[in-house]
Coordinates of C-alpha atoms in Angstrom, one line a residue:
M2 CA 18.5 -5.1 -17.2
P3 CA 20.6 -2.9 -14.9
S4 CA 18.8 -0.3 -12.8
M5 CA 19.2 3.4 -13.0
S6 CA 21.0 3.5 -9.7
E7 CA 23.4 0.7 -10.7
I8 CA 24.4 2.4 -13.9
I9 CA 24.9 5.8 -12.3
A10 CA 27.0 4.3 -9.5
E11 CA 29.2 2.2 -11.8
H12 CA 29.7 4.5 -14.7
T13 CA 29.3 8.1 -13.8
E14 CA 30.6 10.8 -11.4
L15 CA 27.2 12.2 -10.6
T16 CA 26.7 13.4 -7.0
E17 CA 24.0 12.1 -4.7
A18 CA 22.1 15.3 -5.2
D19 CA 22.3 14.8 -9.0
H20 CA 21.0 11.2 -8.5
R21 CA 18.1 12.4 -6.4
W22 CA 17.1 15.0 -9.0
L23 CA 17.1 12.5 -11.8
K24 CA 15.0 10.0 -9.8
L25 CA 12.6 12.9 -9.1
L26 CA 12.5 13.6 -12.9
V27 CA 11.8 10.0 -13.8
S28 CA 9.0 9.8 -11.2
E29 CA 7.3 12.7 -12.9
W30 CA 8.2 12.4 -16.6
Q31 CA 5.1 10.4 -17.6
L32 CA 3.4 13.8 -17.7
L33 CA 5.9 15.1 -20.3
A34 CA 5.7 11.9 -22.3
D35 CA 1.9 12.1 -22.5
L36 CA 1.7 15.8 -23.3
S37 CA 4.3 15.5 -26.1
F38 CA 3.1 12.1 -27.4
S39 CA 6.7 11.0 -27.1
D40 CA 9.0 8.2 -25.9
L41 CA 11.6 9.6 -23.5
V42 CA 15.1 8.2 -22.8
L43 CA 17.3 9.6 -20.1
W44 CA 21.0 9.7 -20.9
V45 CA 23.7 10.4 -18.3
P46 CA 27.4 11.1 -19.0
D47 CA 30.0 8.4 -18.4
R48 CA 33.3 9.2 -16.5
D49 CA 34.7 9.3 -20.1
E50 CA 33.1 12.5 -21.4
N51 CA 32.7 10.9 -24.9
V52 CA 30.2 8.3 -23.7
F53 CA 26.6 8.5 -22.5
W54 CA 24.5 5.8 -20.9
A55 CA 20.7 5.2 -21.2
V56 CA 19.4 4.8 -17.6
A57 CA 15.6 5.1 -18.0
Q58 CA 12.9 5.0 -20.6
I59 CA 9.2 5.6 -20.8
R60 CA 6.5 5.4 -23.5
P61 CA 3.4 7.7 -23.8
N62 CA -0.1 6.7 -22.9
T63 CA -1.5 9.2 -25.4
G64 CA 0.0 8.0 -28.7
P65 CA 2.0 5.3 -30.5
T66 CA 5.5 4.4 -29.4
A67 CA 8.4 5.5 -31.5
L68 CA 10.9 3.2 -29.8
M69 CA 10.1 -0.5 -30.2
D70 CA 13.1 -1.7 -28.2
D71 CA 14.2 -1.0 -24.7
V72 CA 17.5 0.9 -24.7
V73 CA 18.2 1.1 -20.9
G74 CA 21.8 -0.1 -20.4
D75 CA 22.9 0.9 -23.9
L76 CA 25.6 3.5 -24.5
I77 CA 26.4 6.0 -27.3
A78 CA 29.8 7.5 -28.1
Y79 CA 30.3 11.2 -28.6
S80 CA 29.6 12.7 -32.0
P81 CA 29.4 16.4 -32.8
E82 CA 26.2 15.7 -34.8
H83 CA 24.5 13.6 -32.2
L84 CA 21.7 15.4 -30.5
V85 CA 22.5 14.1 -27.0
S86 CA 26.1 15.3 -27.2
E87 CA 25.0 18.7 -28.6
A88 CA 22.4 19.3 -26.0
F89 CA 24.7 18.3 -23.2
G90 CA 27.5 20.5 -24.4
G91 CA 25.4 23.5 -25.4
G92 CA 22.7 23.4 -22.6
L93 CA 19.9 24.1 -25.2
I94 CA 17.2 22.0 -26.7
T95 CA 18.3 20.5 -30.0
Q96 CA 16.2 18.7 -32.6
T97 CA 16.4 17.0 -36.0
S98 CA 15.8 19.2 -39.0
A99 CA 13.4 16.6 -40.5
A100 CA 11.7 13.4 -39.5
K101 CA 14.2 10.5 -39.7
L102 CA 13.3 6.9 -40.3
Q103 CA 13.6 4.8 -37.1
A104 CA 12.8 1.1 -37.6
G105 CA 11.0 2.1 -40.8
M106 CA 9.0 4.8 -39.0
P107 CA 9.3 8.6 -39.4
V108 CA 10.3 10.0 -36.0
D109 CA 11.0 13.5 -34.8
T110 CA 13.8 13.7 -32.2
H111 CA 14.5 16.4 -29.6
A112 CA 17.2 16.4 -26.9
I113 CA 16.4 18.3 -23.7
P114 CA 19.3 19.1 -21.3
V115 CA 18.5 18.5 -17.7
K116 CA 19.8 21.2 -15.4
L117 CA 20.4 21.3 -11.7
A118 CA 22.1 24.3 -10.0
E119 CA 23.0 25.8 -13.5
R120 CA 24.8 22.5 -14.5
V121 CA 23.7 20.1 -17.2
I122 CA 23.7 16.7 -15.5
A123 CA 21.8 14.6 -18.1
V124 CA 19.8 14.7 -21.3
V125 CA 16.2 13.6 -22.0
E126 CA 15.9 12.4 -25.6
Q127 CA 12.4 12.8 -27.0
H128 CA 11.2 10.6 -29.8
T129 CA 7.9 11.5 -31.4
S130 CA 6.3 9.2 -34.1
Q131 CA 5.2 11.0 -37.2
L132 CA 3.5 8.0 -38.7
G133 CA 0.1 9.0 -40.2
V134 CA 0.6 12.7 -39.6
R135 CA -2.5 14.8 -40.1
A136 CA -3.9 18.1 -39.1
P137 CA -3.7 18.1 -35.3
S138 CA -6.9 18.5 -33.2
S139 CA -7.4 21.2 -30.6
L140 CA -6.6 18.6 -27.9
E141 CA -3.3 17.6 -29.6
I142 CA -2.3 21.3 -30.0
A143 CA -3.0 22.0 -26.3
Y144 CA -1.1 18.9 -25.2
S145 CA 1.9 19.6 -27.4
G146 CA 2.1 23.3 -26.5
T147 CA 2.0 22.4 -22.8
G148 CA 4.6 19.7 -23.3
A149 CA 6.9 22.2 -25.0
V150 CA 6.6 24.5 -21.9
L151 CA 7.5 21.6 -19.6
A152 CA 10.5 20.7 -21.7
Q153 CA 11.8 24.3 -21.4
M154 CA 11.2 24.1 -17.6
V155 CA 13.4 21.0 -17.5
T156 CA 16.3 22.9 -19.1
V157 CA 16.3 25.5 -16.3
G158 CA 15.7 23.1 -13.4
A159 CA 12.1 24.2 -12.8
F160 CA 10.5 20.8 -13.5
P161 CA 9.9 18.5 -11.7
L162 CA 8.6 20.4 -8.6
P163 CA 10.1 18.8 -5.5
A164 CA 7.2 19.8 -3.3
D165 CA 4.7 18.0 -5.6
T166 CA 6.0 14.4 -5.8
T167 CA 4.0 12.6 -3.1
N168 CA 1.4 9.9 -3.9
L169 CA 2.1 10.1 -7.6
A170 CA 0.5 6.7 -8.1
F171 CA -2.9 8.2 -7.1
S172 CA -2.6 11.4 -9.0
P173 CA -4.8 12.2 -11.9
R174 CA -3.1 11.7 -15.3
V175 CA -3.3 13.7 -18.6
G176 CA -5.9 11.3 -20.0
D177 CA -8.2 11.6 -16.9
G178 CA -8.9 15.2 -17.5
F179 CA -6.6 18.1 -18.7
I180 CA -7.3 21.8 -18.3
R181 CA -4.9 24.6 -19.3
V182 CA -5.4 28.0 -17.6
D183 CA -3.7 31.3 -18.2
V184 CA -1.9 33.4 -15.7
N185 CA -5.2 34.9 -14.5
G186 CA -6.8 31.5 -14.0
D187 CA -9.0 31.7 -17.1
V188 CA -9.5 28.4 -18.9
E189 CA -7.8 28.3 -22.3
Y190 CA -8.5 24.6 -23.0
A191 CA -10.4 21.7 -21.4
S192 CA -10.3 18.1 -22.6
P193 CA -13.6 16.2 -23.0
N194 CA -12.8 14.1 -19.9
A195 CA -12.2 17.3 -17.8
L196 CA -15.5 18.8 -19.1
S197 CA -17.4 15.6 -18.2
A198 CA -15.8 15.7 -14.7
Y199 CA -17.0 19.2 -14.1
R200 CA -20.5 18.4 -15.5
R201 CA -20.6 15.8 -12.7
L202 CA -20.0 18.6 -10.2
G203 CA -23.0 20.4 -11.7
L204 CA -21.5 22.6 -14.5
I205 CA -23.9 23.7 -17.2
G206 CA -22.2 24.9 -20.4
D207 CA -18.5 25.0 -21.3
L208 CA -15.3 25.5 -19.4
V209 CA -13.4 27.5 -21.9
D210 CA -13.1 31.2 -21.0
E211 CA -14.4 30.6 -17.5
H212 CA -12.4 31.7 -14.4
L213 CA -11.6 28.2 -13.1
P214 CA -11.0 29.1 -9.4
S215 CA -14.3 31.0 -9.0
L216 CA -16.3 28.5 -11.0
T217 CA -15.0 25.6 -9.0
A218 CA -15.7 27.4 -5.7
A219 CA -19.3 28.1 -6.8
L220 CA -19.9 24.5 -7.8
A221 CA -18.4 23.0 -4.6
P222 CA -18.9 25.5 -1.7
T223 CA -17.0 24.6 1.5
G224 CA -18.8 23.9 4.7
P225 CA -18.8 26.1 7.8
G226 CA -15.7 24.3 9.3
P227 CA -12.1 25.6 8.9
V228 CA -10.1 24.7 5.8
D229 CA -6.3 24.7 5.2
E230 CA -6.5 26.4 1.8
S231 CA -9.5 27.5 -0.3
V232 CA -10.2 26.0 -3.7
T233 CA -9.8 29.5 -5.2
T234 CA -6.2 29.7 -3.8
I235 CA -5.3 26.2 -5.0
L236 CA -6.7 26.5 -8.5
G237 CA -5.0 29.9 -8.9
G238 CA -2.0 28.0 -10.1
R239 CA 0.7 29.9 -8.3
I240 CA 2.1 26.9 -6.6
A241 CA 1.8 23.1 -7.1
R242 CA -1.0 21.7 -5.0
R243 CA -3.5 18.8 -4.8
T244 CA -7.0 18.8 -3.4
E245 CA -10.3 17.0 -3.7
V246 CA -13.4 18.9 -4.8
V247 CA -16.7 17.6 -3.4
S248 CA -20.2 18.6 -4.4
G249 CA -22.9 16.2 -3.1
D250 CA -22.0 12.7 -4.2
A251 CA -19.5 14.0 -6.8
H252 CA -15.8 13.8 -5.9
L253 CA -13.0 15.2 -8.1
T254 CA -9.3 14.8 -7.3
V255 CA -7.4 17.8 -8.7
R256 CA -3.7 18.4 -9.2
V257 CA -2.4 21.9 -10.1
L258 CA 1.1 22.5 -11.6
P259 CA 2.3 26.0 -12.5
L260 CA 3.8 26.6 -15.9
L261 CA 6.9 28.9 -16.1
D262 CA 8.7 30.7 -18.9
G263 CA 12.1 31.0 -17.4
R264 CA 11.2 32.1 -13.9
E265 CA 8.0 33.9 -14.9
R266 CA 4.6 32.2 -14.4
V267 CA 2.6 31.9 -17.7
G268 CA -0.3 29.7 -16.5
A269 CA -0.9 26.3 -15.0
I270 CA -2.0 22.8 -15.8
V271 CA -5.0 21.4 -13.9
L272 CA -5.3 17.6 -14.0
C273 CA -8.5 16.2 -12.7
R274 CA -10.1 12.8 -12.2
D275 CA -13.7 11.9 -11.3
V276 CA -13.4 9.5 -8.3
S277 CA -17.1 9.6 -7.3
D278 CA -17.6 5.9 -7.7
L279 CA -14.3 5.1 -5.9
R280 CA -15.4 7.2 -2.9
S281 CA -18.8 5.6 -2.8
K282 CA -17.2 2.1 -2.7
E283 CA -14.8 3.3 0.1
R284 CA -17.8 4.5 2.1
Q285 CA -19.5 1.1 1.6
L286 CA -16.3 -0.7 2.7
V287 CA -16.0 1.5 5.8
T288 CA -19.6 0.8 6.7
K289 CA -19.2 -2.9 6.1
D290 CA -16.0 -3.0 8.2
A291 CA -17.7 -1.2 11.1
T292 CA -20.7 -3.6 10.9
I293 CA -18.4 -6.6 11.1
R294 CA -16.5 -5.2 14.1
E295 CA -19.8 -4.4 15.8
I296 CA -21.0 -8.0 15.2
H297 CA -17.8 -9.4 16.8
H298 CA -18.3 -7.0 19.7
R299 CA -21.9 -8.2 20.3
V300 CA -20.9 -11.8 20.0
K301 CA -18.2 -11.3 22.5
N302 CA -20.6 -9.6 24.9
N303 CA -23.1 -12.5 24.5
L304 CA -20.4 -15.1 25.1
Q305 CA -19.2 -13.3 28.2
T306 CA -22.8 -13.3 29.5
V307 CA -23.0 -17.0 28.9
A308 CA -19.7 -17.6 30.7
A309 CA -20.8 -15.5 33.7
L310 CA -24.1 -17.5 33.9
L311 CA -22.1 -20.8 33.9
R312 CA -19.8 -19.4 36.6
M313 CA -22.8 -18.4 38.8
Q314 CA -24.4 -21.8 38.2
A315 CA -21.1 -23.6 39.1
R316 CA -20.9 -21.8 42.5
R317 CA -24.4 -23.1 43.4
M318 CA -23.7 -26.7 42.5
E319 CA -23.2 -29.2 45.4
S320 CA -21.6 -31.9 43.2
P321 CA -17.8 -31.5 42.7
E322 CA -18.1 -33.2 39.3
A323 CA -20.8 -30.7 38.2
K324 CA -18.7 -27.8 39.4
V325 CA -15.7 -29.0 37.3
A326 CA -17.9 -29.6 34.3
L327 CA -19.5 -26.2 34.4
N328 CA -16.1 -24.4 35.0
D329 CA -14.7 -26.3 32.0
A330 CA -17.6 -25.2 29.9
M331 CA -17.2 -21.6 31.1
S332 CA -13.5 -21.6 30.1
R333 CA -14.4 -22.9 26.6
V334 CA -17.0 -20.2 26.1
A335 CA -14.7 -17.5 27.5
S336 CA -11.8 -18.6 25.2
I337 CA -14.1 -18.0 22.1
A338 CA -15.1 -14.6 23.5
I339 CA -11.5 -13.5 23.7
V340 CA -11.1 -14.2 20.0
H341 CA -14.2 -12.2 19.1
E342 CA -12.9 -9.3 21.4
T343 CA -9.7 -9.2 19.4
L344 CA -11.6 -9.3 16.0
S345 CA -13.8 -6.5 17.2
Q346 CA -10.7 -4.2 17.5
A347 CA -9.1 -5.3 14.2
F348 CA -9.6 -3.9 10.7
D349 CA -9.3 -7.2 8.8
E350 CA -10.1 -10.9 9.2
T351 CA -6.7 -11.9 10.7
V352 CA -5.7 -12.1 14.4
E353 CA -2.4 -11.3 16.2
F354 CA -2.8 -14.5 18.2
D355 CA -0.2 -13.6 20.9
R356 CA -2.8 -11.2 22.4
V357 CA -5.4 -13.9 22.4
A358 CA -3.0 -16.5 23.9
D359 CA -1.9 -14.1 26.7
G360 CA -5.6 -13.5 27.6
L361 CA -6.2 -17.3 27.6
L362 CA -3.2 -18.0 29.9
K363 CA -4.4 -15.3 32.3
M364 CA -7.9 -16.7 32.3
V365 CA -6.6 -20.3 32.9
G366 CA -4.6 -19.1 35.9
D367 CA -7.5 -17.2 37.3
V368 CA -10.2 -19.9 37.1
S369 CA -8.0 -22.9 37.9
S370 CA -9.1 -24.8 40.9
T371 CA -5.6 -25.2 42.3
G372 CA -5.5 -21.9 44.0
A373 CA -2.4 -19.7 44.2
G374 CA 1.0 -20.8 43.0
V375 CA 0.2 -21.7 39.4
S376 CA 1.6 -19.6 36.6
A377 CA 1.1 -19.9 32.8
V378 CA 3.7 -18.3 30.5
R379 CA 4.3 -18.0 26.8
V380 CA 7.7 -18.3 25.3
G381 CA 7.8 -17.5 21.5
T382 CA 5.2 -16.1 19.1
F383 CA 2.2 -17.5 17.4
G384 CA 2.2 -14.7 14.7
V385 CA -0.9 -13.8 12.7
V386 CA -3.6 -16.5 12.0
S387 CA -6.9 -16.3 10.1
A388 CA -10.1 -15.5 12.0
D389 CA -11.4 -19.0 11.1
M390 CA -8.4 -20.7 12.6
A391 CA -8.3 -18.5 15.7
T392 CA -11.4 -19.9 17.3
G393 CA -10.3 -23.5 17.1
L394 CA -6.7 -22.7 18.1
S395 CA -7.9 -20.8 21.2
M396 CA -10.0 -23.7 22.3
V397 CA -7.1 -26.2 21.8
V398 CA -4.7 -24.0 23.8
T399 CA -7.3 -23.5 26.6
E400 CA -8.1 -27.2 26.9
L401 CA -4.4 -28.3 27.0
C402 CA -3.5 -25.5 29.5
Q403 CA -6.5 -26.4 31.7
N404 CA -5.5 -30.1 31.6
A405 CA -2.0 -29.2 32.6
V406 CA -3.3 -27.2 35.6
E407 CA -6.0 -29.6 36.8
H408 CA -4.3 -32.9 36.0
G409 CA -0.6 -32.4 35.5
L410 CA -0.1 -30.1 38.5
A411 CA -3.0 -31.7 40.3
G412 CA -3.4 -29.1 43.1
R413 CA 0.4 -28.3 43.5
P414 CA 2.1 -25.1 42.7
G415 CA 3.9 -25.1 39.3
E416 CA 4.3 -23.6 35.9
V417 CA 2.6 -24.2 32.6
R418 CA 4.8 -23.2 29.6
V419 CA 3.4 -22.5 26.1
L420 CA 6.1 -22.5 23.4
P421 CA 4.8 -21.6 19.9
S422 CA 7.1 -21.4 16.8
R423 CA 6.6 -21.1 13.1
R424 CA 8.6 -22.7 10.3
D425 CA 7.9 -23.6 6.7
G426 CA 4.3 -22.8 6.8
Q427 CA 3.7 -24.8 10.0
L428 CA 2.7 -23.6 13.5
R429 CA 4.2 -25.8 16.2
V430 CA 3.0 -25.4 19.8
E431 CA 4.3 -27.2 22.8
I432 CA 2.5 -27.0 26.1
S433 CA 4.3 -28.5 29.1
D434 CA 4.0 -28.6 32.9
D435 CA 6.4 -29.5 35.7
G436 CA 3.9 -31.7 37.5
G437 CA 3.8 -35.4 38.4
G438 CA 3.5 -36.7 34.8
L439 CA 1.0 -39.0 33.2
P440 CA -0.3 -42.2 34.9
E441 CA 1.5 -45.4 33.9
G442 CA 0.1 -46.9 30.7
F443 CA -1.8 -43.7 29.8
D444 CA -3.0 -43.6 26.2
W445 CA -4.7 -40.4 25.3
R446 CA -6.4 -42.0 22.3
A447 CA -8.3 -44.3 24.5
S448 CA -9.0 -41.7 27.1
R449 CA -12.7 -40.7 27.6
S450 CA -11.7 -37.1 28.5
L451 CA -14.0 -34.6 26.8
G452 CA -11.2 -32.0 26.7
L453 CA -8.8 -34.3 24.8
S454 CA -11.6 -35.4 22.5
I455 CA -12.3 -31.7 21.7
V456 CA -8.5 -31.1 21.1
N457 CA -8.2 -34.0 18.8
T458 CA -11.3 -33.1 16.8
L459 CA -10.3 -29.5 16.3
I460 CA -6.7 -30.3 15.3
E461 CA -8.0 -32.8 12.7
E462 CA -10.3 -30.2 11.3
M463 CA -7.3 -27.9 11.0
E464 CA -5.4 -30.7 9.2
G465 CA -2.8 -30.9 12.0
C466 CA -1.3 -33.6 14.2
F467 CA -1.2 -34.0 18.0
I468 CA 0.8 -36.0 20.5
I469 CA 0.9 -36.0 24.3
G470 CA 3.5 -37.7 26.5
A471 CA 6.1 -37.3 29.2
R472 CA 8.7 -34.5 29.1
I473 CA 12.1 -35.6 28.0
D474 CA 14.3 -33.0 29.8
A475 CA 12.4 -32.9 33.2
P476 CA 9.6 -34.4 35.1
G477 CA 6.1 -33.5 33.9
T478 CA 4.0 -33.7 30.8
R479 CA 4.1 -32.1 27.4
A480 CA 1.5 -31.9 24.6
V481 CA 2.7 -30.9 21.1
F482 CA 0.6 -30.1 18.0
E483 CA 1.3 -28.8 14.6
I484 CA -1.1 -27.1 12.1
P485 CA -0.5 -25.5 8.7
V486 CA -0.9 -21.7 8.6

């Protein structure tokens, strides 16, 4: 099915401004469809003035559909009796004289010209099912009357309202709660859902005939702090606005749209939704998130304390082997602490591992026993990894870099390079040094090195693979591992 933009670009001479206005209309016309209980189809004129194209379609949430098929991409030819042609040419709303059968269903049809800068640029065709027609309820009368006002506003370019089209996905809809107020702000009609929402705020009694701005301000008084606009001003209905009304644990999102007759204001629509449960869950999530970050922060502090104790103990040891063992243990603990430090600053359970790797490389250079002249650099990016994987990955990188410094370079100045890359769901990391290389006949699988044993175990747990050998392009050693991410 072609998109609205594709049809307009291929078949019409509408300007970019026309296109933007029609996209704005389509973003808002669910409101018109729900209030009028109608399917809506947007028709635009072809370069051939005798042809019109259907570029968008929507069905109502408040009633049965009158159009069983999707018509987007269809075209109609000019006919003096066709409502679309008549509305486009005359600039006035046209309608059928009686309900016509459409797929065996009686349907009322209206054609609403869409104006921009006093020009008709498109037509909205409105199909309303008349199946099972009965005496309308007060809700249906209120909806239909408001829908008719919105249709008239479309014909003069007063709807949609450009200043009121942000975050439409989170806006209250007609079925959530509908209130119609007059030009003075007095409630003419309130749907049962709207009444229930106001009862949640603390209302006792009915909404009809109440002055909505004053009533809402009394139910939800503002605190002592400054506010951008008062509830009374917003619910006055003079301009389109959104706000959230709060009273205790009750939260109401409110959207206000003024209704116009020509250019004269005749009242307003107030749509409201009770979001108390949603806000409660949001508070719980914020509290949980803060608790998790605090736990990571405390774990990091404890690990750093352990690493400091190991460092102090190493300085007091007489045996060189004991010093090396304690320094290695200190590095392992510190590498895990760096991961928890990163998680304590994050808002989810994933880690930008480049930050962790850079911290590890700095630490390896700082605590190496080779003195000055050793540098550790990263070339490439690890990307984002899960928190579960980050701890094991940090230890692997630490062990391999530390081995490169202590055994590969073996007390000589040099460079350790870490080259991460990602492809096809695999993270490949190569760690190389420019030292003297491996001893002749060295087999890492038969080695009794604790560091290599830790590396192999962790990589197996991450379902990866690992090799270590001589560099191909230059003297030195390289270790390569791959793990799925």
